[in-house]
């Protein structure tokens, strides 16, 4: 096939899923001429699995993306069917937004945003080779022979590399939802020096809502008294679409047990490693045999379709078995399946091959983001795409890379886990992975990350102005927490809540620590004028958990001393005889940026760090 030029670009993004769109927008919005390659324009920002954005820990990520100047939160708010705050009964550190999305509308909105972004060209085509010269990226070649010359590439291929869909005895080489797979790029990645492995994920069936008996199900309505994903959204929709809750039962489990021999998961047909924290229904029945039921959520896929997503019932069983087991569920006895469940296997890389900037260690200018790095989830993918796009842009502009610390964001935890610890299964973000989660709440991401987004050139004036206004309100409220004191009104308030008369004048902060809600305090004492409900909530949380926050900040300062001790990239770990062999090998493999990262590598002990500190001193 005759090669031809598709043009000269600063950067090329391969893939247009949630990672690819954030990377492309970050590059183009920071003034770089960018091309985005996608196998199919109809798959841009497509949701092949659950029709939702956010969730536990994931809601935090979406708000952090927004704080840096990304697009996911803006689009998610515009395509909302319903939004709820998860874990309301638990502490603020683990509360997370989850939005039910109109998946077709989300795709159209994001596609329109991309099409109308300056400096960005969208091209339907398959990337088959990343071109390099002297260890640097020079371009991308398509299956049609087109060459896109460039100085940086972000690979965000999702689950499409050598993708194979499986359901029972049926197997076909295809991407999710019938989209074409990418069958040529894996070999090129191996030739470039990447370590490649095989992962697996899956999705449940979609059923026709007209065949569901909703009267038998528990309704779950949305909420309107919470803040949105994006700082740019002024109001949430008043009218929201409900979701429904039901459960599997012993009949469901018996059908599954009787057909395990036909399950590709247990018959050895599936070789890829699946997600531990999102198992298939057959895996749940086997692993949790003591449970007599499993929770299922029925979620609408959009306002323009009758398709209902059955969350919690992912499967790769044959279609006849699926039909039987779905019909054992309360409310689904007469359901008609519109799309059957399936598992999908795909190629991905070893994320230990990456720097914290998400640049490949062996090829300059080559970045990877999303599920190709071994993660699962739209939010994790978008976060990586944003960071990879920003860092590719900063590199091309001759600036230092953007690093987000574990103490600065869930995005920092995500990336540090990937490049320091690696993952042997599809990685999913959870609040338990973040040691400073009391600091990394979803109500304060702009206070943590907006200045980083501004410095990178991505957080534009309109968003930055909103952040500055929120910060101004916060500082005003912070002062009033300490200074607003009205003894007589305070005595009445304390008596109402069963407290005795205080010995001295109490501040608002003192009252919050006694368990009195800030809204009640304001209604009694006044004050806090011009401060939004969202900021009031942040102020209350900060006051309530002040002791824990102070302790966390002390731990962060202590950890920073190790983070600030940089290690040269060419440091010879193998020559340090005082290090144990395992530590030498792992340090040489990962090449940590600093002592803090070195200490988080599995197999590197505190004693090894002490030896390393001495060696660095020499």
Coordinates of C-alpha atoms in Angstrom, one line a residue, residues 9-602:
X9 CA 0.9 17.7 13.8
X10 CA 2.4 18.5 17.2
X11 CA 0.7 15.4 18.7
X12 CA -1.5 12.5 17.7
X13 CA -4.0 10.7 20.1
X14 CA -4.8 7.1 19.2
X15 CA -8.2 6.3 20.5
X16 CA -11.4 8.3 21.2
X17 CA -12.7 6.8 24.3
X18 CA -12.8 8.5 27.7
X19 CA -9.0 8.7 27.9
X20 CA -8.5 9.7 24.2
X21 CA -11.0 12.6 24.3
X22 CA -9.5 14.1 27.4
X23 CA -6.0 13.8 26.0
X24 CA -7.0 15.3 22.7
X25 CA -8.8 18.2 24.4
X26 CA -5.9 18.9 26.7
X27 CA -3.4 19.1 23.9
X28 CA -5.5 21.2 21.5
X29 CA -6.8 23.5 24.2
X30 CA -3.2 24.3 25.2
X31 CA -2.5 25.5 21.7
X32 CA -1.0 22.4 20.0
X33 CA -2.0 21.1 16.6
X34 CA -3.5 17.7 17.4
X35 CA -5.0 14.8 15.5
X36 CA -7.2 12.2 17.1
X37 CA -7.5 8.8 15.4
X38 CA -10.5 6.6 16.1
X39 CA -11.6 3.3 14.6
X40 CA -15.2 4.6 14.3
X41 CA -16.5 8.2 14.8
X42 CA -19.7 6.6 16.3
X43 CA -17.6 5.2 19.2
X44 CA -16.3 8.6 20.5
X45 CA -16.8 8.8 24.3
X46 CA -19.0 5.7 24.0
X47 CA -20.1 3.9 27.2
X48 CA -19.8 0.2 26.3
X49 CA -20.6 -0.9 29.9
X50 CA -22.6 0.9 32.6
X51 CA -24.5 4.1 31.6
X52 CA -23.1 6.1 34.5
X53 CA -20.3 8.5 35.5
X54 CA -18.9 8.6 39.1
X55 CA -19.4 6.2 42.0
X56 CA -17.4 5.4 45.1
X57 CA -14.0 7.1 44.6
X58 CA -14.8 7.7 41.0
X59 CA -17.0 10.7 41.8
X60 CA -13.9 12.3 43.4
X61 CA -11.9 11.6 40.2
X62 CA -14.5 13.3 38.0
X63 CA -14.5 16.4 40.1
X64 CA -10.7 16.4 40.1
X65 CA -10.7 16.2 36.3
X66 CA -13.0 19.2 36.3
X67 CA -10.7 21.1 38.7
X68 CA -7.8 20.7 36.3
X69 CA -9.9 21.9 33.3
X70 CA -11.0 18.5 31.8
X71 CA -14.4 17.8 30.1
X72 CA -15.9 14.7 31.7
X73 CA -17.8 16.5 34.5
X74 CA -19.2 19.2 32.2
X75 CA -20.5 16.6 29.7
X76 CA -21.8 14.3 32.5
X77 CA -23.9 17.1 34.0
X78 CA -25.4 17.9 30.6
X79 CA -26.4 14.3 29.9
X80 CA -27.7 13.5 33.4
X81 CA -30.8 11.3 33.8
X82 CA -30.3 11.1 37.6
X83 CA -27.7 12.0 40.2
X84 CA -27.2 10.7 43.7
X85 CA -24.7 11.0 46.6
X86 CA -23.5 7.6 47.6
X87 CA -22.5 6.7 51.2
X88 CA -24.6 9.5 52.7
X89 CA -24.7 7.5 56.0
X90 CA -20.9 7.4 56.2
X91 CA -18.2 10.1 56.7
X92 CA -17.5 12.9 54.2
X93 CA -14.3 11.3 53.1
X94 CA -16.1 8.4 51.4
X95 CA -19.1 10.1 50.0
X96 CA -19.2 10.1 46.2
X97 CA -21.4 11.5 43.4
X98 CA -22.8 9.0 40.9
X99 CA -24.7 10.2 37.8
X100 CA -26.9 8.1 35.6
X101 CA -26.2 9.2 32.1
X102 CA -28.0 9.3 28.8
X103 CA -25.2 7.4 27.0
X104 CA -26.2 8.4 23.5
X105 CA -26.5 12.1 24.5
X106 CA -23.2 11.9 26.3
X107 CA -21.5 10.6 23.1
X108 CA -23.2 13.3 20.9
X109 CA -22.2 16.1 23.3
X110 CA -18.6 15.0 23.6
X111 CA -18.3 14.5 19.8
X112 CA -19.7 17.9 19.2
X113 CA -17.3 19.4 21.7
X114 CA -14.4 17.8 19.9
X115 CA -15.6 18.7 16.5
X116 CA -15.8 22.4 17.5
X117 CA -12.4 22.6 19.3
X118 CA -9.7 24.6 17.6
X119 CA -6.4 22.9 16.7
X120 CA -8.1 19.5 16.6
X121 CA -8.5 17.2 13.7
X122 CA -10.6 14.0 14.1
X123 CA -9.9 11.2 11.7
X124 CA -11.5 7.8 11.4
X125 CA -8.8 5.2 10.8
X126 CA -6.8 2.4 12.5
X127 CA -3.3 3.1 13.8
X128 CA -1.0 0.2 12.9
X129 CA 2.4 1.6 13.7
X130 CA 4.0 4.3 15.9
X131 CA 7.0 5.7 13.9
X132 CA 10.2 6.5 15.8
X133 CA 13.7 7.7 15.1
X134 CA 16.6 7.6 17.5
X135 CA 14.4 6.7 20.4
X136 CA 11.9 9.5 19.7
X137 CA 8.3 9.6 18.3
X138 CA 8.1 10.9 14.7
X139 CA 4.6 9.9 13.6
X140 CA 1.8 7.4 13.3
X141 CA 0.9 5.2 10.3
X142 CA -2.7 4.1 9.6
X143 CA -4.0 0.9 8.0
X144 CA -4.7 2.9 4.8
X145 CA -1.0 4.0 4.5
X146 CA -1.6 7.5 5.9
X147 CA 1.2 9.0 7.9
X148 CA 0.5 11.6 10.6
X149 CA 3.8 13.2 11.4
X150 CA 4.2 14.4 15.0
X151 CA 6.5 14.9 18.0
X152 CA 4.3 13.2 20.6
X153 CA 1.7 10.3 20.7
X154 CA -0.8 9.4 23.3
X155 CA -2.0 5.8 23.0
X156 CA -5.5 5.4 24.5
X157 CA -6.8 2.3 22.8
X158 CA -9.1 1.0 25.5
X159 CA -10.1 -2.6 25.2
X160 CA -9.7 -2.7 21.4
X161 CA -6.3 -4.2 21.0
X162 CA -6.8 -7.8 19.6
X163 CA -10.2 -7.7 21.3
X164 CA -12.3 -10.9 21.5
X165 CA -15.9 -11.1 22.7
X166 CA -17.0 -14.3 24.4
X167 CA -20.4 -15.7 25.5
X168 CA -20.5 -19.5 26.2
X169 CA -19.2 -21.5 23.3
X170 CA -19.4 -18.4 21.0
X171 CA -16.3 -16.3 20.4
X172 CA -15.6 -13.6 17.9
X173 CA -12.7 -11.2 17.3
X174 CA -14.5 -7.9 17.7
X175 CA -14.5 -4.9 19.9
X176 CA -17.2 -3.9 22.4
X177 CA -20.8 -3.5 21.2
X178 CA -19.9 -4.9 17.8
X179 CA -17.2 -2.2 17.0
X180 CA -14.2 -3.3 15.0
X181 CA -11.1 -4.4 17.0
X182 CA -7.5 -3.1 16.5
X183 CA -5.5 -6.1 15.4
X184 CA -2.2 -4.7 14.3
X185 CA -0.9 -2.2 16.9
X186 CA 0.0 -4.7 19.6
X187 CA 2.9 -6.2 17.6
X188 CA 4.3 -2.6 17.1
X189 CA 4.1 -1.9 20.8
X190 CA 6.0 -5.1 21.6
X191 CA 8.6 -4.1 19.0
X192 CA 9.0 -0.7 20.7
X193 CA 9.7 -2.5 24.0
X194 CA 6.4 -2.6 25.8
X195 CA 5.6 -5.6 28.0
X196 CA 2.1 -6.8 26.9
X197 CA -0.4 -8.9 28.9
X198 CA -4.0 -10.1 28.4
X199 CA -6.9 -8.7 30.6
X200 CA -10.6 -9.4 30.6
X201 CA -13.7 -7.5 31.5
X202 CA -17.4 -8.0 30.9
X203 CA -20.9 -6.4 30.7
X204 CA -24.4 -7.5 31.6
X205 CA -27.5 -7.8 29.4
X206 CA -29.7 -4.9 28.4
X207 CA -33.4 -5.7 28.6
X208 CA -36.6 -4.1 27.2
X209 CA -38.1 -1.9 29.9
X210 CA -41.6 -2.7 28.6
X211 CA -41.2 -6.3 29.7
X212 CA -40.2 -5.4 33.4
X213 CA -42.7 -5.4 36.2
X214 CA -41.6 -2.3 38.0
X215 CA -44.3 -2.7 40.7
X216 CA -42.3 -5.5 42.1
X217 CA -39.1 -3.5 42.4
X218 CA -37.7 -1.0 44.9
X219 CA -37.5 2.5 43.4
X220 CA -34.4 4.7 43.7
X221 CA -34.9 8.4 42.9
X222 CA -32.3 11.0 42.2
X223 CA -31.4 14.0 44.4
X224 CA -31.6 17.7 43.6
X225 CA -30.1 19.1 46.8
X226 CA -26.5 18.2 46.0
X227 CA -23.7 19.9 44.0
X228 CA -23.0 18.8 40.4
X229 CA -19.8 17.2 38.9
X230 CA -18.6 20.4 37.3
X231 CA -17.9 23.8 38.8
X232 CA -19.4 25.2 35.5
X233 CA -22.8 23.7 36.0
X234 CA -25.3 26.1 37.6
X235 CA -28.1 23.8 38.5
X236 CA -29.1 20.1 38.4
X237 CA -32.3 18.9 36.6
X238 CA -35.3 19.0 38.8
X239 CA -37.0 16.1 37.0
X240 CA -34.9 12.9 37.1
X241 CA -35.4 9.4 35.9
X242 CA -35.6 6.7 38.6
X243 CA -33.6 3.5 38.8
X244 CA -34.8 0.3 40.4
X245 CA -33.4 -2.3 42.8
X246 CA -34.0 -6.1 42.8
X247 CA -32.1 -9.3 43.8
X248 CA -31.0 -12.7 42.4
X249 CA -32.3 -15.7 44.3
X250 CA -31.6 -19.4 44.8
X251 CA -33.3 -20.3 41.5
X252 CA -30.9 -17.9 39.7
X253 CA -27.9 -19.4 41.5
X254 CA -29.0 -23.0 40.7
X255 CA -29.3 -22.3 37.0
X256 CA -25.8 -20.8 37.1
X257 CA -24.3 -23.8 39.1
X258 CA -25.9 -26.3 36.7
X259 CA -24.3 -24.6 33.7
X260 CA -20.8 -23.7 35.0
X261 CA -19.4 -26.3 32.6
X262 CA -20.6 -24.1 29.8
X263 CA -19.0 -21.0 31.3
X264 CA -15.9 -19.9 29.4
X265 CA -14.6 -18.5 32.7
X266 CA -14.6 -22.0 34.3
X267 CA -14.0 -24.0 31.1
X268 CA -10.6 -22.4 30.6
X269 CA -11.7 -20.6 27.4
X270 CA -11.0 -17.1 28.9
X271 CA -7.3 -16.6 29.5
X272 CA -7.3 -12.9 30.4
X273 CA -7.2 -11.8 34.0
X274 CA -10.6 -10.3 35.1
X275 CA -11.4 -7.5 37.6
X276 CA -11.4 -8.6 41.2
X277 CA -13.9 -5.9 42.3
X278 CA -16.4 -6.3 39.5
X279 CA -16.9 -10.1 39.1
X280 CA -19.4 -11.8 36.8
X281 CA -22.5 -13.2 38.3
X282 CA -21.2 -16.8 37.9
X283 CA -18.0 -15.8 39.7
X284 CA -20.1 -14.3 42.5
X285 CA -22.2 -17.4 42.9
X286 CA -19.0 -19.6 43.2
X287 CA -16.9 -17.2 45.3
X288 CA -19.7 -16.2 47.7
X289 CA -21.6 -19.4 47.9
X290 CA -22.8 -18.5 51.4
X291 CA -24.9 -15.6 50.0
X292 CA -28.5 -16.4 49.0
X293 CA -28.9 -13.3 46.9
X294 CA -27.0 -10.6 45.1
X295 CA -28.1 -7.0 44.6
X296 CA -29.0 -5.8 41.1
X297 CA -29.7 -2.3 39.9
X298 CA -31.9 -1.6 36.8
X299 CA -30.6 1.5 35.1
X300 CA -32.0 3.3 32.0
X301 CA -29.5 3.7 29.2
X302 CA -31.1 6.8 27.8
X303 CA -34.2 9.0 27.4
X304 CA -34.5 7.8 23.7
X305 CA -34.3 4.1 24.3
X306 CA -36.1 1.2 26.1
X307 CA -32.9 -0.5 27.0
X308 CA -32.3 -1.1 30.7
X309 CA -28.9 -2.0 32.0
X310 CA -28.8 -4.8 34.7
X311 CA -25.9 -3.7 36.9
X312 CA -24.5 -6.5 39.0
X313 CA -25.3 -9.3 36.5
X314 CA -22.3 -9.3 34.2
X315 CA -21.9 -12.7 32.6
X316 CA -20.2 -14.7 29.8
X317 CA -22.6 -17.7 30.0
X318 CA -24.4 -18.9 26.8
X319 CA -27.4 -17.0 25.6
X320 CA -29.9 -19.7 26.5
X321 CA -28.6 -19.8 30.0
X322 CA -28.7 -16.0 30.3
X323 CA -32.3 -15.9 29.2
X324 CA -33.3 -18.5 31.8
X325 CA -31.4 -17.0 34.7
X326 CA -32.5 -13.4 34.1
X327 CA -36.1 -14.5 34.2
X328 CA -35.8 -16.0 37.7
X329 CA -35.2 -12.5 39.1
X330 CA -38.2 -10.7 40.8
X331 CA -39.7 -8.2 38.4
X332 CA -37.9 -9.7 35.4
X333 CA -40.0 -12.9 35.0
X334 CA -41.1 -11.9 31.5
X335 CA -38.2 -9.8 30.5
X336 CA -37.0 -9.7 26.9
X337 CA -33.2 -9.4 26.4
X338 CA -32.2 -6.8 23.7
X339 CA -28.5 -7.2 24.1
X340 CA -27.0 -10.3 25.7
X341 CA -24.1 -10.1 28.2
X342 CA -20.6 -11.0 27.2
X343 CA -17.0 -11.0 28.3
X344 CA -14.2 -9.3 26.4
X345 CA -10.5 -10.0 26.3
X346 CA -7.9 -7.5 25.2
X347 CA -4.2 -6.6 25.2
X348 CA -2.8 -4.1 27.6
X349 CA 0.7 -3.0 28.8
X350 CA 2.6 -3.3 32.0
X351 CA 2.2 0.1 33.6
X352 CA 5.6 -0.2 35.3
X353 CA 7.1 0.7 31.9
X354 CA 5.9 4.3 32.5
X355 CA 7.2 7.3 34.2
X356 CA 4.7 9.2 36.6
X357 CA 4.1 11.5 33.7
X358 CA 2.7 8.5 31.8
X359 CA 5.5 8.7 29.3
X360 CA 7.0 5.4 28.1
X361 CA 10.5 5.0 29.5
X362 CA 12.0 3.6 26.3
X363 CA 10.6 6.0 23.7
X364 CA 10.6 9.8 24.2
X365 CA 7.3 11.5 23.4
X366 CA 5.2 8.3 23.7
X367 CA 2.5 8.4 26.3
X368 CA -0.2 5.8 27.2
X369 CA -3.5 6.3 29.0
X370 CA -6.6 4.4 30.1
X371 CA -7.4 0.7 29.9
X372 CA -4.2 0.0 27.9
X373 CA -2.4 0.8 31.2
X374 CA -4.4 -2.0 32.9
X375 CA -7.2 0.0 34.5
X376 CA -10.9 -0.4 34.4
X377 CA -13.6 2.4 34.4
X378 CA -14.4 5.5 32.4
X379 CA -13.3 7.8 35.2
X380 CA -9.8 6.2 35.7
X381 CA -9.4 6.3 31.9
X382 CA -10.4 10.0 31.6
X383 CA -8.0 11.0 34.5
X384 CA -5.1 9.3 32.8
X385 CA -6.0 10.7 29.4
X386 CA -6.1 14.2 30.9
X387 CA -2.7 13.8 32.7
X388 CA -1.1 12.2 29.6
X389 CA -2.4 15.0 27.3
X390 CA -1.3 17.7 29.7
X391 CA 2.2 16.2 30.1
X392 CA 2.6 15.6 26.3
X393 CA 1.7 19.3 25.9
X394 CA 4.1 20.5 28.6
X395 CA 6.9 18.4 27.1
X396 CA 6.3 19.9 23.6
X397 CA 6.3 23.4 25.1
X398 CA 9.5 22.7 26.9
X399 CA 8.0 22.8 30.4
X400 CA 8.3 20.5 33.4
X401 CA 5.7 17.7 33.7
X402 CA 2.6 17.8 35.9
X403 CA 2.8 15.5 38.9
X404 CA -0.1 15.1 41.2
X405 CA 0.9 13.7 44.6
X406 CA -0.9 11.1 46.6
X407 CA -1.7 13.9 49.0
X408 CA -3.1 16.1 46.3
X409 CA -5.7 13.9 44.5
X410 CA -7.1 10.5 43.8
X411 CA -5.6 11.0 40.3
X412 CA -2.2 11.1 42.0
X413 CA -3.0 7.9 43.9
X414 CA -4.2 6.2 40.7
X415 CA -1.1 7.0 38.7
X416 CA 1.4 6.4 41.5
X417 CA -0.2 2.9 42.1
X418 CA 0.2 2.1 38.4
X419 CA 3.8 3.3 37.8
X420 CA 5.1 2.3 41.3
X421 CA 3.3 -0.9 42.2
X422 CA 1.9 -2.0 38.9
X423 CA -1.3 -4.1 38.6
X424 CA -1.8 -7.8 37.7
X425 CA -5.6 -7.3 37.2
X426 CA -7.8 -4.5 35.9
X427 CA -7.2 -1.7 38.4
X428 CA -10.2 0.0 40.0
X429 CA -10.0 3.1 42.2
X430 CA -11.4 2.8 45.7
X431 CA -11.4 5.2 48.6
X432 CA -9.4 2.6 50.6
X433 CA -6.5 3.1 48.3
X434 CA -6.0 6.7 49.3
X435 CA -4.2 7.1 52.7
X436 CA -5.2 10.8 52.9
X437 CA -8.8 10.5 51.9
X438 CA -10.0 12.9 54.6
X439 CA -8.0 15.6 52.7
X440 CA -9.0 14.3 49.2
X441 CA -12.8 14.8 49.5
X442 CA -14.9 15.5 46.5
X443 CA -16.2 18.8 47.9
X444 CA -12.7 20.5 47.6
X445 CA -10.9 19.4 44.4
X446 CA -10.5 22.9 43.0
X447 CA -8.8 24.0 46.2
X448 CA -6.3 21.2 45.7
X449 CA -5.8 21.2 41.9
X450 CA -7.1 24.4 40.2
X451 CA -3.7 26.2 40.4
X452 CA -2.0 23.1 38.8
X453 CA -4.5 23.2 35.9
X454 CA -4.0 27.0 35.5
X455 CA -0.2 26.6 35.5
X456 CA -0.5 23.9 32.8
X457 CA -2.5 26.3 30.7
X458 CA -5.7 24.2 30.6
X459 CA -7.8 25.9 33.2
X460 CA -9.2 28.8 31.2
X461 CA -10.4 32.2 32.5
X462 CA -14.1 31.3 33.0
X463 CA -13.4 28.3 35.2
X464 CA -10.5 30.0 37.0
X465 CA -12.8 32.9 37.9
X466 CA -15.3 30.5 39.4
X467 CA -12.6 28.8 41.4
X468 CA -11.4 32.2 42.7
X469 CA -14.9 33.1 43.8
X470 CA -15.3 29.8 45.6
X471 CA -11.9 30.4 47.3
X472 CA -13.0 33.9 48.4
X473 CA -16.2 32.5 49.9
X474 CA -14.3 29.8 51.7
X475 CA -11.7 32.1 53.2
X476 CA -14.5 34.4 54.4
X477 CA -16.4 31.5 55.9
X478 CA -13.2 30.2 57.5
X479 CA -12.8 33.4 59.3
X480 CA -16.4 33.5 60.5
X481 CA -16.0 30.0 61.9
X482 CA -13.5 31.4 64.4
X483 CA -14.8 34.9 65.0
X484 CA -18.6 34.8 64.9
X485 CA -19.7 34.6 68.6
X486 CA -23.1 35.5 70.0
X487 CA -23.3 34.3 73.7
X488 CA -27.0 34.7 74.3
X489 CA -28.1 33.0 71.1
X490 CA -25.4 30.3 71.6
X491 CA -26.8 29.5 75.1
X492 CA -30.3 28.9 73.6
X493 CA -28.9 26.8 70.8
X494 CA -26.8 24.7 73.2
X495 CA -29.8 24.2 75.5
X496 CA -31.9 23.0 72.5
X497 CA -29.3 20.3 71.8
X498 CA -29.0 19.3 75.4
X499 CA -25.8 21.1 76.4
X500 CA -25.2 23.0 79.6
X501 CA -24.2 26.7 79.7
X502 CA -20.6 27.2 78.5
X503 CA -17.9 28.8 80.7
X504 CA -16.8 31.1 77.8
X505 CA -18.0 32.4 74.5
X506 CA -18.0 29.6 71.9
X507 CA -17.2 30.0 68.2
X508 CA -19.1 28.5 65.3
X509 CA -16.4 26.0 65.0
X510 CA -16.8 24.9 68.6
X511 CA -20.5 24.4 68.1
X512 CA -19.9 22.2 65.0
X513 CA -17.5 20.0 67.0
X514 CA -20.4 19.5 69.5
X515 CA -22.4 18.0 66.7
X516 CA -24.7 21.0 65.9
X517 CA -25.3 21.3 62.1
X518 CA -23.9 24.5 60.6
X519 CA -27.3 25.2 58.8
X520 CA -29.0 25.3 62.2
X521 CA -26.2 27.5 63.6
X522 CA -26.6 30.0 60.8
X523 CA -30.4 30.1 61.2
X524 CA -29.9 31.0 64.9
X525 CA -26.7 33.1 64.8
X526 CA -26.8 34.5 61.3
X527 CA -23.6 35.2 59.4
X528 CA -22.1 33.5 56.4
X529 CA -23.9 35.7 53.9
X530 CA -22.9 35.4 50.3
X531 CA -21.5 31.9 50.9
X532 CA -23.0 29.1 48.7
X533 CA -24.4 25.9 50.2
X534 CA -21.6 23.9 48.7
X535 CA -19.0 26.0 50.5
X536 CA -21.0 25.9 53.7
X537 CA -20.8 22.1 53.5
X538 CA -17.0 22.2 53.0
X539 CA -16.6 24.6 56.0
X540 CA -18.7 22.3 58.2
X541 CA -16.7 19.3 57.2
X542 CA -13.4 21.0 57.8
X543 CA -14.5 22.1 61.3
X544 CA -16.0 18.7 62.2
X545 CA -12.8 16.8 61.2
X546 CA -10.3 19.5 62.2
X547 CA -8.3 17.1 64.4
X548 CA -8.1 14.4 61.8
X549 CA -7.2 16.9 59.1
X550 CA -4.3 18.4 61.2
X551 CA -3.0 14.9 61.8
X552 CA -3.2 14.0 58.1
X553 CA -1.4 17.3 57.1
X554 CA 1.4 16.5 59.5
X555 CA 1.8 13.0 57.9
X556 CA 1.8 14.7 54.5
X557 CA 4.6 17.1 55.5
X558 CA 6.6 14.2 56.9
X559 CA 6.2 12.2 53.6
X560 CA 7.1 15.2 51.5
X561 CA 10.7 15.1 52.8
X562 CA 11.2 11.8 51.0
X563 CA 9.2 13.0 47.9
X564 CA 11.6 16.0 47.6
X565 CA 14.7 13.8 47.6
X566 CA 15.1 13.3 43.9
X567 CA 16.9 10.3 42.4
X568 CA 18.8 10.7 39.1
X569 CA 17.3 8.8 36.2
X570 CA 20.7 7.1 35.4
X571 CA 21.3 6.1 39.1
X572 CA 23.0 2.7 39.2
X573 CA 21.0 0.6 41.7
X574 CA 22.7 -2.7 40.7
X575 CA 26.1 -1.5 42.0
X576 CA 24.8 -0.8 45.6
X577 CA 26.0 -3.9 47.5
X578 CA 24.1 -2.9 50.7
X579 CA 20.8 -3.3 49.0
X580 CA 19.1 -6.7 48.9
X581 CA 19.0 -8.4 45.5
X582 CA 15.2 -8.1 45.2
X583 CA 15.3 -4.4 46.0
X584 CA 18.1 -3.7 43.5
X585 CA 16.2 -5.5 40.7
X586 CA 12.9 -3.7 41.4
X587 CA 14.5 -0.3 41.8
X588 CA 16.4 -0.8 38.5
X589 CA 13.1 -2.0 36.8
X590 CA 11.0 0.9 38.0
X591 CA 13.6 3.7 38.3
X592 CA 11.7 5.8 40.9
X593 CA 11.7 9.5 40.6
X594 CA 12.4 10.1 44.3
X595 CA 12.8 8.3 47.7
X596 CA 9.1 8.5 48.5
X597 CA 8.2 6.6 45.3
X598 CA 11.1 4.1 46.0
X599 CA 9.6 3.4 49.4
X600 CA 6.3 2.4 47.9
X601 CA 7.7 -0.2 45.6
X602 CA 6.6 -3.7 46.6

